């Protein structure tokens, strides 16, 4: 007999007990006391090769297969979280380009955090009801491509044309999505589309076969910096793009996906292809001739996962292993960053260990998030013109006219959530509160304004005390897969505006623009009949409420302080063709001539004066940072936000460099007659220029110029404040 706790056990019973205990013992990947990497290694080692391959694919409308013998449930990878949980009944925040116009890192973080909580709430609700694979936690956002050309259809998804601004905003977006827990992610972020990808979508050639030809200097100084910032913020995935870069498909580009992304930047996450991009390696780029070879090229380059509609090309990996084109060890290693992400999201730990598991559906469309949507929309608005301080509207009106195709439209951009209609307000619904009587006429069937009814517009406008004209584009005219062919207002929209101005008599006229890519509104800018112009982007669910608050200055935060995140050219001939990826002539950093409205431009209802600018130390050696201090006073008449912008210029560069480079910004509420002091650090990394492949980035000797103000220096179209200038010297 065997004695356990002084009680007799038969040998048979003891063997049975051992068997039961071993049955319920944890496998190493389930052991929460082990390091993450050991758990991932153990998990992947237990999979068959076929299971490894199928876990390396994200299929639309499908989740990953379950692995019942390991107790692993299905998982849904495809989640778009650009400005809300896309396609779901969730809070809809303004489109990304509008969010970038806020020039507010704090707002970006708050929006991202709110989105993350709602995404996690949907997932947790599924788990609570034992439903797996319906909602995921992996966000394929933010989009950090440079908005290089005004006609590109996806400008709305980006943070604008400046690498520094895009990098700083994407950094905060990653922080907000992923949370600050030391062990778990609330959701995981993904930087896309890597890289050298900013049009064309479909005009004049398709994005799926386009070859972006770019110099190494432009690559390093324009196309890569914001991705580096996004990755260094801790993003868990990166999405490779559709296009070729100098002849090599992005998703088969080892130089980018391994040499730069992993070896230079230390990226530890997974790379996923854009949808169908692996297939395009064969069908569009003709880089490989078979699915097997395309899969081999992508895996060897560093692409961990294929995103696909239809049969994945990664299903050919098994044959590639049999043919000796890939080793099984490489294929297994390829899966590990993917599974590491799922582990960090908490999927393989008891829910009680993860505080994010406690997030409930009460977060979705919560009152707090609705209020944040209003605040976000308010901060996106850019006041482009305001003759004689016409705005804000200072009294209630007897009769108001609101006209134009965008007046009574829900104004969402691409990848939008579908919130409860109770929380959605159009410009008409919000602004009609300004008057006892409101007349409305769209004048057009839709944003294209191919059919125009001028009589409607005239009848609405005549006799009104204020005329508000709502024009723009919307998803109908600019979106993913849909470039514009012109900067002009669509169809008869300009005629509508001119008719409204003519029939308005002495009544003031406000033009509200709902678009992403720049529009040629030269007539409106120069006409004395148009009193105010506001760039509104796509403000989403809170459009009407936010517009009412803005035009009435209902609070200090409602006063416009947004800044344009992209240059608005005066004419299309001012910018090179969309297929030209040489930065010369593109964006404010390399622009030629005077734009209609410059990057960083935006007016306020108040006036600001910059009073002092200092740099310490004034002499530095290469590799040192500087501290920049600037003071600004709000001269009134209203408490309002100001966006302080710091620009840098090189005077002695040995290679082509930007004319100007944004190197610091901050948005802050300033009270009337109060002076505020702002301090920025400009790093040696920001001062460096790409010399050559052999020498890399170098900080060159010589003088550097710094500018501080609420705008760029030396602009013909200016805000009503000054720009200060100073310099510092880099020497041995």
XYZ file of C-alpha atoms in Angstrom:
732
model
C 0.000 0.000 0.000
C 0.980 3.647 -0.543
C 0.130 6.160 2.187
C -0.878 9.734 1.281
C -1.646 12.088 4.179
C -1.509 8.955 6.392
C -4.360 7.412 4.415
C -3.889 4.106 2.508
C -4.070 4.240 -1.336
C -3.827 1.323 -3.708
C -1.196 1.543 -6.440
C -3.986 1.549 -9.047
C -5.727 4.490 -7.363
C -2.438 6.368 -7.160
C -1.789 5.865 -10.889
C -5.312 7.106 -11.622
C -4.711 10.172 -9.473
C -1.500 10.938 -11.352
C -3.394 10.625 -14.616
C -6.134 12.999 -13.478
C -3.616 15.559 -12.228
C -1.644 15.416 -15.466
C -4.873 15.857 -17.418
C -5.603 19.114 -15.631
C -2.034 20.431 -15.463
C -1.263 23.586 -17.398
C 0.555 23.513 -20.670
C 3.420 26.022 -20.669
C 1.616 28.454 -22.979
C -1.208 28.579 -20.403
C 1.156 29.252 -17.497
C 0.817 32.959 -16.662
C 3.980 32.859 -14.556
C 6.167 32.236 -17.597
C 7.614 34.995 -19.790
C 5.553 35.881 -22.847
C 8.133 34.614 -25.323
C 8.353 31.194 -23.701
C 4.584 30.874 -23.778
C 4.462 31.861 -27.445
C 7.295 29.471 -28.319
C 5.486 26.634 -26.601
C 2.179 27.412 -28.284
C 3.610 27.620 -31.792
C 5.576 24.391 -31.266
C 2.307 22.544 -30.621
C 0.727 23.552 -33.938
C 0.818 21.561 -37.122
C 2.287 23.334 -40.131
C -1.203 23.669 -41.591
C -2.420 25.319 -38.385
C 0.542 27.703 -38.417
C -0.323 28.789 -41.944
C -4.020 29.279 -41.240
C -3.260 31.349 -38.142
C -1.135 33.586 -40.422
C -4.093 34.677 -42.538
C -6.775 37.291 -41.922
C -9.815 36.739 -44.117
C -12.598 39.285 -44.469
C -15.874 38.075 -42.960
C -14.012 35.205 -41.294
C -12.120 34.562 -38.102
C -9.129 32.310 -37.505
C -9.879 28.602 -37.078
C -10.355 27.192 -33.591
C -7.811 24.703 -32.285
C -9.974 22.576 -30.065
C -7.290 20.263 -28.732
C -5.497 23.303 -27.273
C -8.661 25.060 -26.167
C -7.989 27.991 -28.530
C -10.993 29.898 -29.817
C -11.339 31.741 -33.103
C -10.150 35.341 -33.364
C -11.253 38.185 -35.659
C -8.305 40.265 -36.883
C -9.984 42.866 -39.040
C -10.925 45.943 -37.016
C -10.846 49.496 -38.338
C -10.584 52.112 -35.610
C -9.610 55.201 -37.581
C -12.168 57.538 -36.005
C -14.475 55.106 -34.222
C -15.235 51.401 -34.499
C -15.944 51.244 -38.218
C -19.214 49.652 -39.292
C -20.522 49.342 -35.757
C -23.089 51.226 -33.745
C -20.412 53.235 -31.963
C -19.321 56.819 -31.354
C -18.245 58.540 -34.572
C -15.452 61.073 -34.220
C -14.235 63.439 -36.966
C -12.198 62.050 -39.830
C -8.440 61.789 -39.195
C -7.492 64.823 -41.295
C -9.877 66.928 -39.236
C -8.397 65.549 -36.039
C -4.951 66.543 -37.277
C -6.253 70.080 -37.892
C -6.732 70.366 -34.124
C -2.949 70.322 -33.652
C -3.771 68.817 -30.255
C -1.943 65.723 -29.036
C -4.184 65.623 -25.950
C -7.359 65.465 -28.028
C -5.934 62.771 -30.284
C -5.109 60.685 -27.223
C -8.574 61.166 -25.699
C -10.341 60.204 -28.934
C -8.145 57.156 -29.404
C -8.693 56.043 -25.825
C -12.464 56.358 -26.197
C -12.426 54.332 -29.424
C -10.305 51.669 -27.772
C -12.730 51.313 -24.880
C -15.649 50.851 -27.262
C -13.796 48.261 -29.352
C -12.865 46.365 -26.171
C -16.480 46.574 -24.968
C -17.784 44.782 -28.069
C -15.134 42.073 -27.670
C -15.800 41.602 -23.951
C -19.526 41.336 -24.563
C -18.875 38.524 -27.039
C -16.668 36.658 -24.594
C -19.241 37.108 -21.830
C -21.791 35.393 -24.072
C -19.302 32.743 -25.279
C -19.345 34.089 -28.838
C -15.920 34.021 -30.424
C -14.505 35.501 -33.588
C -17.161 38.196 -34.115
C -15.204 41.216 -32.882
C -11.475 41.636 -32.581
C -9.085 43.874 -30.695
C -6.516 44.554 -33.399
C -6.908 47.993 -34.944
C -5.419 48.637 -38.379
C -4.852 52.286 -37.521
C -3.525 54.988 -37.503
C -2.874 55.945 -41.139
C 0.387 57.885 -41.201
C 1.053 58.261 -44.912
C 2.013 61.754 -46.031
C -0.781 63.711 -47.739
C 1.532 64.585 -50.605
C -0.959 65.494 -53.317
C -4.249 67.427 -53.068
C -6.243 65.094 -55.340
C -5.454 61.861 -53.493
C -8.710 60.239 -52.407
C -7.396 58.991 -49.062
C -6.109 62.320 -47.731
C -9.017 62.218 -45.284
C -7.530 59.193 -43.505
C -4.130 60.807 -42.882
C -2.754 63.327 -40.412
C -1.716 65.684 -43.185
C 1.427 66.541 -45.084
C 4.001 67.100 -42.353
C 6.142 64.195 -41.068
C 6.651 65.708 -37.611
C 2.960 66.515 -37.039
C 1.926 63.079 -38.327
C 4.501 61.384 -36.138
C 3.492 63.177 -32.946
C -0.225 62.590 -33.492
C 0.238 58.940 -34.431
C 2.319 58.444 -31.302
C -0.581 59.628 -29.143
C -3.064 57.571 -31.128
C -1.045 54.435 -30.419
C -0.837 55.275 -26.712
C -4.586 55.847 -26.536
C -5.510 52.636 -28.340
C -3.176 50.345 -26.445
C -3.547 51.732 -22.926
C -0.946 51.987 -20.197
C -1.270 48.655 -18.387
C 2.161 47.045 -17.847
C 0.956 43.584 -18.883
C -2.050 43.879 -21.189
C -3.162 45.839 -24.235
C -6.651 47.313 -24.345
C -6.475 47.033 -28.147
C -3.439 46.973 -30.387
C -2.551 49.687 -32.878
C -1.220 49.304 -36.424
C 0.716 51.842 -38.498
C -0.191 51.905 -42.182
C 0.418 51.888 -45.139
C 4.161 51.165 -45.153
C 5.416 52.904 -47.246
C 5.805 55.619 -49.928
C 2.076 55.411 -50.490
C 0.016 58.555 -51.073
C -1.750 58.095 -54.380
C -2.864 57.623 -56.976
C -5.883 55.530 -56.099
C -7.361 55.310 -59.584
C -6.416 58.495 -61.491
C -4.428 58.286 -63.717
C -3.361 54.704 -62.858
C -4.500 52.081 -60.310
C -2.873 51.943 -56.889
C -2.561 48.161 -57.135
C 0.119 48.281 -59.818
C 1.691 51.693 -59.185
C 5.464 51.992 -58.853
C 6.530 54.868 -56.588
C 9.976 56.062 -57.621
C 11.663 57.811 -54.740
C 15.142 58.943 -53.762
C 16.711 57.648 -50.584
C 16.819 61.199 -49.188
C 13.107 61.785 -49.720
C 12.422 58.352 -48.293
C 14.396 59.114 -45.151
C 13.310 62.718 -44.626
C 9.648 62.552 -45.669
C 8.200 59.066 -46.069
C 9.766 57.228 -43.120
C 9.931 59.612 -40.088
C 6.267 59.429 -39.062
C 6.294 55.636 -39.363
C 9.330 55.536 -37.114
C 7.488 57.633 -34.513
C 4.438 55.377 -34.749
C 6.524 52.235 -34.362
C 8.566 53.644 -31.483
C 5.330 54.448 -29.669
C 4.933 50.674 -29.359
C 2.562 49.775 -32.185
C 2.103 46.017 -32.452
C 1.563 45.824 -36.182
C 2.457 47.563 -39.425
C 0.567 47.183 -42.704
C 2.563 47.085 -45.933
C 1.032 48.934 -48.871
C -0.201 48.047 -52.359
C 2.405 49.848 -54.425
C 5.928 49.077 -55.503
C 8.802 51.176 -54.202
C 11.492 51.574 -56.822
C 10.317 48.393 -58.494
C 9.816 46.180 -55.423
C 6.310 45.480 -54.064
C 5.986 46.893 -50.567
C 4.931 43.550 -49.063
C 7.969 41.843 -50.632
C 10.398 44.646 -49.733
C 12.958 43.199 -47.353
C 14.847 46.476 -47.314
C 11.847 48.156 -45.672
C 10.171 45.346 -43.741
C 13.319 43.844 -42.246
C 16.341 46.096 -42.697
C 14.626 49.359 -41.724
C 11.589 48.302 -39.711
C 13.123 45.542 -37.615
C 16.886 45.957 -37.730
C 17.079 49.764 -37.589
C 13.966 50.615 -35.582
C 13.722 47.489 -33.442
C 10.119 46.679 -34.379
C 8.978 43.510 -32.576
C 5.410 43.271 -33.843
C 3.891 41.714 -36.943
C 3.560 42.981 -40.500
C 0.268 42.426 -42.280
C -0.365 42.973 -45.965
C -2.942 45.379 -47.245
C -5.971 43.512 -48.538
C -4.978 41.489 -51.592
C -1.487 42.977 -51.737
C 0.178 39.532 -51.814
C -1.987 38.557 -54.761
C -1.048 41.816 -56.491
C 2.618 40.789 -56.388
C 1.670 38.322 -59.135
C -1.374 39.760 -60.867
C -0.541 43.486 -60.898
C 3.180 43.935 -60.303
C 4.266 40.792 -62.191
C 7.080 40.513 -59.653
C 6.449 36.790 -59.156
C 4.554 34.412 -61.394
C 2.890 32.045 -58.911
C 1.094 32.288 -55.542
C 3.783 30.076 -54.040
C 6.618 32.354 -55.105
C 4.727 35.475 -54.026
C 4.172 33.956 -50.579
C 7.868 33.058 -50.369
C 8.874 36.610 -51.353
C 6.562 38.134 -48.758
C 7.573 35.826 -45.907
C 11.273 36.252 -46.636
C 10.810 40.022 -46.754
C 9.205 40.045 -43.301
C 5.446 40.034 -43.953
C 3.923 37.878 -41.211
C 0.263 37.876 -42.167
C -1.789 38.044 -45.343
C -5.003 40.062 -45.391
C -7.252 38.792 -48.147
C -10.633 38.365 -49.731
C -10.751 35.057 -51.559
C -8.253 32.213 -51.356
C -5.082 33.394 -49.578
C -1.767 33.085 -51.364
C -0.274 32.163 -47.997
C -2.074 28.830 -48.291
C 0.713 27.989 -50.765
C 3.311 28.183 -47.975
C 2.914 24.473 -47.226
C 3.899 23.589 -50.767
C 6.783 26.047 -50.581
C 8.091 24.150 -47.555
C 7.784 20.840 -49.426
C 9.587 22.388 -52.398
C 12.415 23.624 -50.192
C 11.704 27.300 -50.876
C 10.960 27.994 -47.221
C 12.016 26.153 -44.099
C 9.391 25.146 -41.592
C 11.364 26.940 -38.878
C 11.061 30.225 -40.786
C 7.316 29.730 -41.174
C 6.889 29.022 -37.471
C 8.996 32.035 -36.490
C 6.866 34.107 -38.828
C 3.776 33.344 -36.747
C 5.278 34.249 -33.368
C 4.831 38.059 -33.495
C 1.200 37.488 -34.453
C 0.564 35.178 -31.508
C 2.565 37.396 -29.172
C 0.046 40.150 -29.891
C -2.883 37.872 -29.069
C -1.213 36.865 -25.820
C -0.673 40.503 -24.822
C -4.319 41.267 -25.545
C -5.114 38.773 -22.778
C -6.723 36.028 -24.818
C -4.748 33.237 -23.144
C -4.980 34.496 -19.557
C -7.896 34.278 -17.119
C -10.120 37.338 -17.679
C -9.930 38.253 -14.009
C -6.227 39.026 -14.443
C -6.935 41.634 -17.100
C -8.588 44.886 -15.948
C -9.601 45.640 -19.541
C -11.896 42.613 -19.359
C -14.140 44.677 -17.094
C -15.005 47.203 -19.814
C -18.683 46.877 -20.660
C -21.051 48.029 -23.393
C -21.920 51.028 -21.222
C -18.851 52.678 -22.769
C -20.337 52.542 -26.254
C -21.960 55.860 -27.198
C -21.689 56.889 -23.562
C -22.553 60.451 -22.622
C -18.860 61.112 -22.040
C -17.987 59.935 -25.543
C -20.820 61.942 -27.089
C -19.465 65.070 -25.422
C -15.964 64.228 -26.614
C -17.310 63.896 -30.170
C -18.673 67.445 -29.928
C -15.408 68.785 -28.521
C -13.383 66.968 -31.173
C -15.529 68.380 -33.977
C -15.238 71.886 -32.526
C -11.471 71.717 -32.434
C -11.198 70.564 -36.039
C -12.776 73.699 -37.514
C -10.383 76.005 -39.381
C -11.536 79.598 -39.847
C -10.193 80.657 -43.242
C -11.863 84.063 -43.571
C -13.810 86.388 -41.271
C -14.423 89.839 -42.745
C -14.883 92.552 -40.109
C -15.307 89.943 -37.384
C -18.614 88.783 -38.845
C -18.387 85.602 -36.771
C -19.417 84.827 -34.127
C -23.113 85.486 -34.629
C -23.955 87.872 -31.819
C -27.750 87.837 -31.729
C -30.688 85.617 -32.537
C -32.108 85.997 -36.013
C -35.578 86.337 -37.365
C -34.879 84.607 -40.702
C -32.001 82.315 -41.720
C -31.181 80.566 -45.015
C -29.148 77.365 -45.076
C -28.444 76.139 -48.604
C -26.194 73.705 -50.443
C -25.937 69.952 -50.994
C -24.107 69.331 -47.710
C -26.610 71.234 -45.548
C -28.804 68.337 -44.485
C -26.372 65.478 -44.877
C -24.701 63.264 -42.278
C -21.076 64.167 -42.839
C -18.941 61.081 -42.352
C -15.769 60.118 -44.164
C -14.359 56.676 -44.906
C -14.295 53.931 -42.255
C -17.010 55.511 -40.173
C -19.029 53.971 -37.348
C -22.780 53.868 -37.653
C -24.014 55.517 -34.486
C -27.562 55.740 -33.247
C -29.398 58.322 -35.352
C -30.434 60.049 -32.140
C -26.858 61.269 -31.784
C -26.326 62.449 -35.372
C -26.969 66.078 -36.300
C -26.573 67.695 -39.710
C -25.568 71.330 -40.299
C -29.220 72.221 -40.864
C -30.360 70.538 -37.659
C -27.750 72.315 -35.577
C -27.760 75.758 -37.152
C -31.512 76.268 -37.476
C -31.492 77.093 -33.763
C -29.981 80.458 -34.736
C -33.291 81.829 -36.028
C -37.031 81.825 -35.546
C -37.491 80.852 -39.191
C -35.078 78.783 -41.298
C -35.356 78.269 -45.031
C -33.484 75.381 -46.567
C -32.649 74.356 -50.114
C -30.068 71.834 -51.229
C -29.981 73.217 -54.761
C -28.425 69.930 -55.944
C -29.349 66.272 -55.851
C -26.032 65.367 -54.194
C -22.487 66.620 -53.686
C -21.622 66.191 -57.371
C -24.183 68.942 -58.122
C -24.637 67.794 -61.676
C -28.233 69.000 -61.610
C -28.703 72.481 -60.130
C -31.920 74.283 -59.144
C -31.120 77.962 -58.773
C -34.740 78.902 -58.104
C -34.687 76.897 -54.861
C -31.607 78.752 -53.718
C -32.985 82.177 -54.636
C -36.302 81.561 -52.868
C -34.490 80.502 -49.692
C -31.960 83.320 -49.636
C -34.024 86.404 -50.494
C -34.980 88.329 -47.357
C -32.790 86.327 -44.974
C -30.695 88.034 -42.293
C -27.909 85.461 -42.598
C -27.059 83.005 -45.368
C -25.077 79.841 -44.685
C -23.866 77.901 -47.727
C -22.776 74.273 -47.206
C -20.564 72.914 -49.983
C -17.901 70.234 -50.386
C -17.286 66.702 -51.517
C -18.027 63.876 -49.090
C -17.416 60.174 -49.646
C -19.248 60.356 -52.962
C -16.361 62.272 -54.543
C -13.223 61.502 -52.526
C -12.543 58.254 -50.739
C -10.424 55.119 -50.822
C -10.216 54.036 -54.454
C -11.571 57.391 -55.617
C -9.234 60.261 -56.501
C -10.496 63.645 -57.623
C -9.567 64.993 -61.033
C -9.795 68.673 -60.136
C -9.513 71.190 -57.292
C -12.730 72.890 -58.425
C -15.902 72.932 -56.401
C -17.907 69.999 -57.806
C -20.437 70.533 -60.577
C -22.487 73.715 -60.149
C -21.476 74.340 -56.538
C -19.612 77.547 -57.404
C -22.693 78.807 -59.285
C -24.800 77.984 -56.238
C -22.447 80.000 -54.042
C -22.438 82.953 -56.407
C -26.231 82.891 -56.700
C -26.580 82.792 -52.919
C -24.213 85.747 -52.615
C -26.094 87.714 -55.283
C -29.556 87.193 -53.814
C -28.464 87.649 -50.193
C -28.367 91.432 -50.630
C -26.753 93.024 -47.599
C -27.105 89.907 -45.458
C -23.773 88.341 -44.430
C -22.841 85.013 -45.994
C -20.911 82.179 -44.360
C -19.400 79.397 -46.473
C -18.960 76.042 -44.710
C -16.760 73.549 -46.565
C -17.049 69.824 -45.941
C -14.136 68.166 -47.700
C -10.750 66.568 -47.080
C -8.543 67.390 -50.056
C -8.099 71.120 -50.790
C -10.646 72.982 -52.880
C -10.158 75.984 -55.154
C -12.285 78.607 -53.407
C -10.426 81.575 -54.861
C -13.655 83.386 -55.713
C -14.966 83.008 -52.173
C -11.675 84.116 -50.648
C -11.460 87.252 -52.767
C -15.144 88.199 -52.892
C -16.430 90.844 -50.492
C -19.812 89.121 -50.728
C -18.506 86.102 -48.790
C -17.962 87.228 -45.216
C -16.626 84.057 -43.635
C -15.235 80.669 -44.720
C -14.773 77.680 -42.434
C -13.043 74.420 -43.362
C -15.073 71.809 -41.487
C -13.675 68.525 -42.906
C -16.042 65.628 -42.005
C -17.115 66.329 -38.398
C -19.229 63.136 -38.044
C -22.055 62.644 -35.595
C -21.706 65.957 -33.723
C -21.657 68.160 -36.837
C -24.754 70.239 -36.160
C -24.161 70.818 -32.459
C -20.507 71.685 -33.004
C -21.319 74.153 -35.798
C -23.883 75.926 -33.644
C -21.411 76.210 -30.782
C -18.727 77.505 -33.146
C -20.752 80.216 -34.897
C -22.119 81.465 -31.567
C -18.842 81.114 -29.603
C -20.760 79.274 -26.904
C -17.550 78.655 -24.915
C -13.830 79.469 -25.215
C -13.184 75.996 -26.655
C -15.819 76.639 -29.341
C -13.788 79.483 -30.843
C -12.024 78.225 -33.984
C -8.339 77.501 -33.545
C -7.782 74.654 -35.990
C -4.915 74.884 -38.471
C -4.720 73.469 -41.971
C -2.746 70.197 -41.927
C -2.279 70.380 -45.709
C -1.403 73.146 -48.156
C -4.290 74.399 -50.304
C -2.787 75.229 -53.723
C -4.066 78.271 -55.587
C -4.142 76.250 -58.802
C -3.412 72.636 -59.667
C -0.421 73.683 -61.783
C 1.313 74.708 -58.544
C 1.901 71.055 -57.632
C 3.589 68.251 -59.599
C 1.560 65.318 -60.967
C 0.256 62.804 -58.455
C 2.517 60.103 -59.933
C 5.659 62.155 -59.186
C 7.068 61.085 -55.806
C 9.986 63.526 -55.838
C 9.254 65.873 -52.938
C 10.339 68.976 -54.861
C 7.213 71.108 -55.193
C 5.142 68.919 -52.831
C 3.867 70.113 -49.416
C 4.828 73.353 -47.716
C 8.304 71.993 -47.016
C 9.257 72.081 -50.706
C 6.519 74.287 -52.165
C 7.048 76.795 -54.983
C 4.894 79.915 -55.224
C 2.073 81.242 -53.064
C -0.683 78.827 -52.064
C -4.312 79.777 -51.663
C -4.026 78.847 -47.977
C -0.768 77.652 -46.397
C -0.151 74.689 -44.112
C -0.608 75.732 -40.480
C -3.030 78.546 -41.342
C -6.150 79.311 -39.326
C -7.838 82.396 -37.874
C -9.469 83.001 -34.504
C -12.153 85.280 -33.095
C -9.404 86.670 -30.865
C -6.003 88.278 -31.528
C -2.600 87.080 -30.321
C 0.798 88.692 -30.061
C 4.123 86.866 -29.703
C 6.402 88.842 -27.401
C 9.701 86.989 -26.958
C 11.643 84.042 -28.374
C 14.809 82.589 -26.863
C 17.016 79.605 -27.620
C 19.326 77.952 -25.093
C 22.116 77.280 -25.621
C 22.690 79.525 -28.603
C 25.798 77.527 -29.598
C 25.768 73.738 -29.664
C 27.863 70.859 -30.925
C 26.378 68.233 -33.272
C 24.299 65.810 -31.251
C 23.066 68.353 -28.693
C 19.472 69.490 -28.229
C 18.208 73.028 -27.734
C 15.437 74.497 -25.596
C 13.106 77.011 -27.242
C 10.984 79.382 -25.146
C 8.317 81.669 -26.585
C 5.790 83.967 -24.924
C 2.399 84.920 -26.349
C -0.406 87.148 -25.089
C -4.088 86.977 -25.991
C -4.996 90.563 -26.918
C -8.695 89.744 -26.920
C -11.529 90.218 -27.119
C -12.233 86.569 -26.184
C -10.595 83.786 -24.228
C -9.573 81.321 -26.915
C -7.241 78.499 -27.923
C -4.026 79.359 -29.743
C -1.813 76.939 -31.662
C 1.836 77.865 -31.201
C 4.018 76.619 -34.058
C 7.810 76.366 -34.122
C 9.531 76.094 -37.511
C 13.176 75.461 -38.310
C 15.220 76.279 -41.412
C 18.703 75.229 -42.477
C 21.097 77.893 -43.814
C 24.186 75.859 -44.633
C 23.035 72.407 -45.715
C 25.247 70.599 -48.212
C 22.290 68.641 -49.643
C 18.693 69.539 -50.578
C 16.583 70.096 -47.451
C 13.083 71.447 -46.710
C 12.642 75.207 -46.888
C 10.918 74.970 -43.519
C 10.262 72.194 -41.058
C 7.702 72.186 -38.265
C 9.599 71.114 -35.162
C 7.205 71.943 -32.333
C 3.546 72.803 -31.720
C 1.172 73.166 -28.817
C -2.489 74.087 -28.503
C -3.596 75.844 -25.327
C -6.443 78.000 -24.024
C -5.253 81.567 -23.363
C -7.239 84.085 -21.351
C -7.496 87.692 -22.479
C -4.519 89.893 -21.522
C -2.667 86.963 -19.974
C 0.805 86.089 -21.247
C 1.643 82.398 -21.497
C 5.117 80.939 -21.948
C 5.711 77.795 -23.968
C 8.866 75.671 -23.945
C 9.873 73.195 -26.638
C 12.858 70.910 -27.085
C 14.264 70.649 -30.597
C 16.364 67.514 -30.802
C 19.517 66.830 -32.734
C 17.569 64.165 -34.630
C 15.272 66.901 -35.952
C 18.275 68.943 -37.091
C 19.879 66.064 -38.977
C 19.763 65.711 -42.762
C 20.268 62.615 -44.889
C 23.635 62.986 -46.593
C 24.001 59.697 -48.443
C 23.542 55.963 -48.009
C 27.122 55.742 -46.801
C 26.964 58.628 -44.318
C 23.309 58.436 -43.284
C 21.892 61.237 -41.152
C 24.304 63.966 -40.089
C 23.961 67.211 -38.139
C 25.893 69.710 -40.219
C 27.722 72.757 -38.929
C 26.312 76.233 -39.463
C 23.480 78.529 -38.459
C 19.905 77.315 -37.986
C 16.928 79.668 -38.054
C 13.931 79.286 -35.753
C 10.501 80.877 -36.124
C 7.672 81.016 -33.574
C 4.105 82.117 -34.174
C 0.585 80.981 -34.915
C 1.485 80.348 -38.553
C 4.313 79.793 -41.006
C 6.620 82.751 -41.661
C 6.640 84.730 -44.935
C 3.129 83.846 -46.085
C 1.039 86.112 -48.295
C -2.152 84.828 -46.674
C -1.567 85.420 -42.977
C -3.303 85.319 -39.633
C -3.601 88.416 -37.480
C -0.530 87.800 -35.367
C 3.209 88.150 -35.691
C 5.996 85.614 -36.216
C 9.237 85.868 -34.244
C 12.644 84.816 -35.534
C 15.939 83.842 -33.921
C 18.886 81.567 -34.643
C 21.427 79.230 -33.091
C 24.785 77.972 -34.262
C 26.015 74.399 -34.627
C 29.794 74.252 -34.386
C 32.556 71.908 -33.324
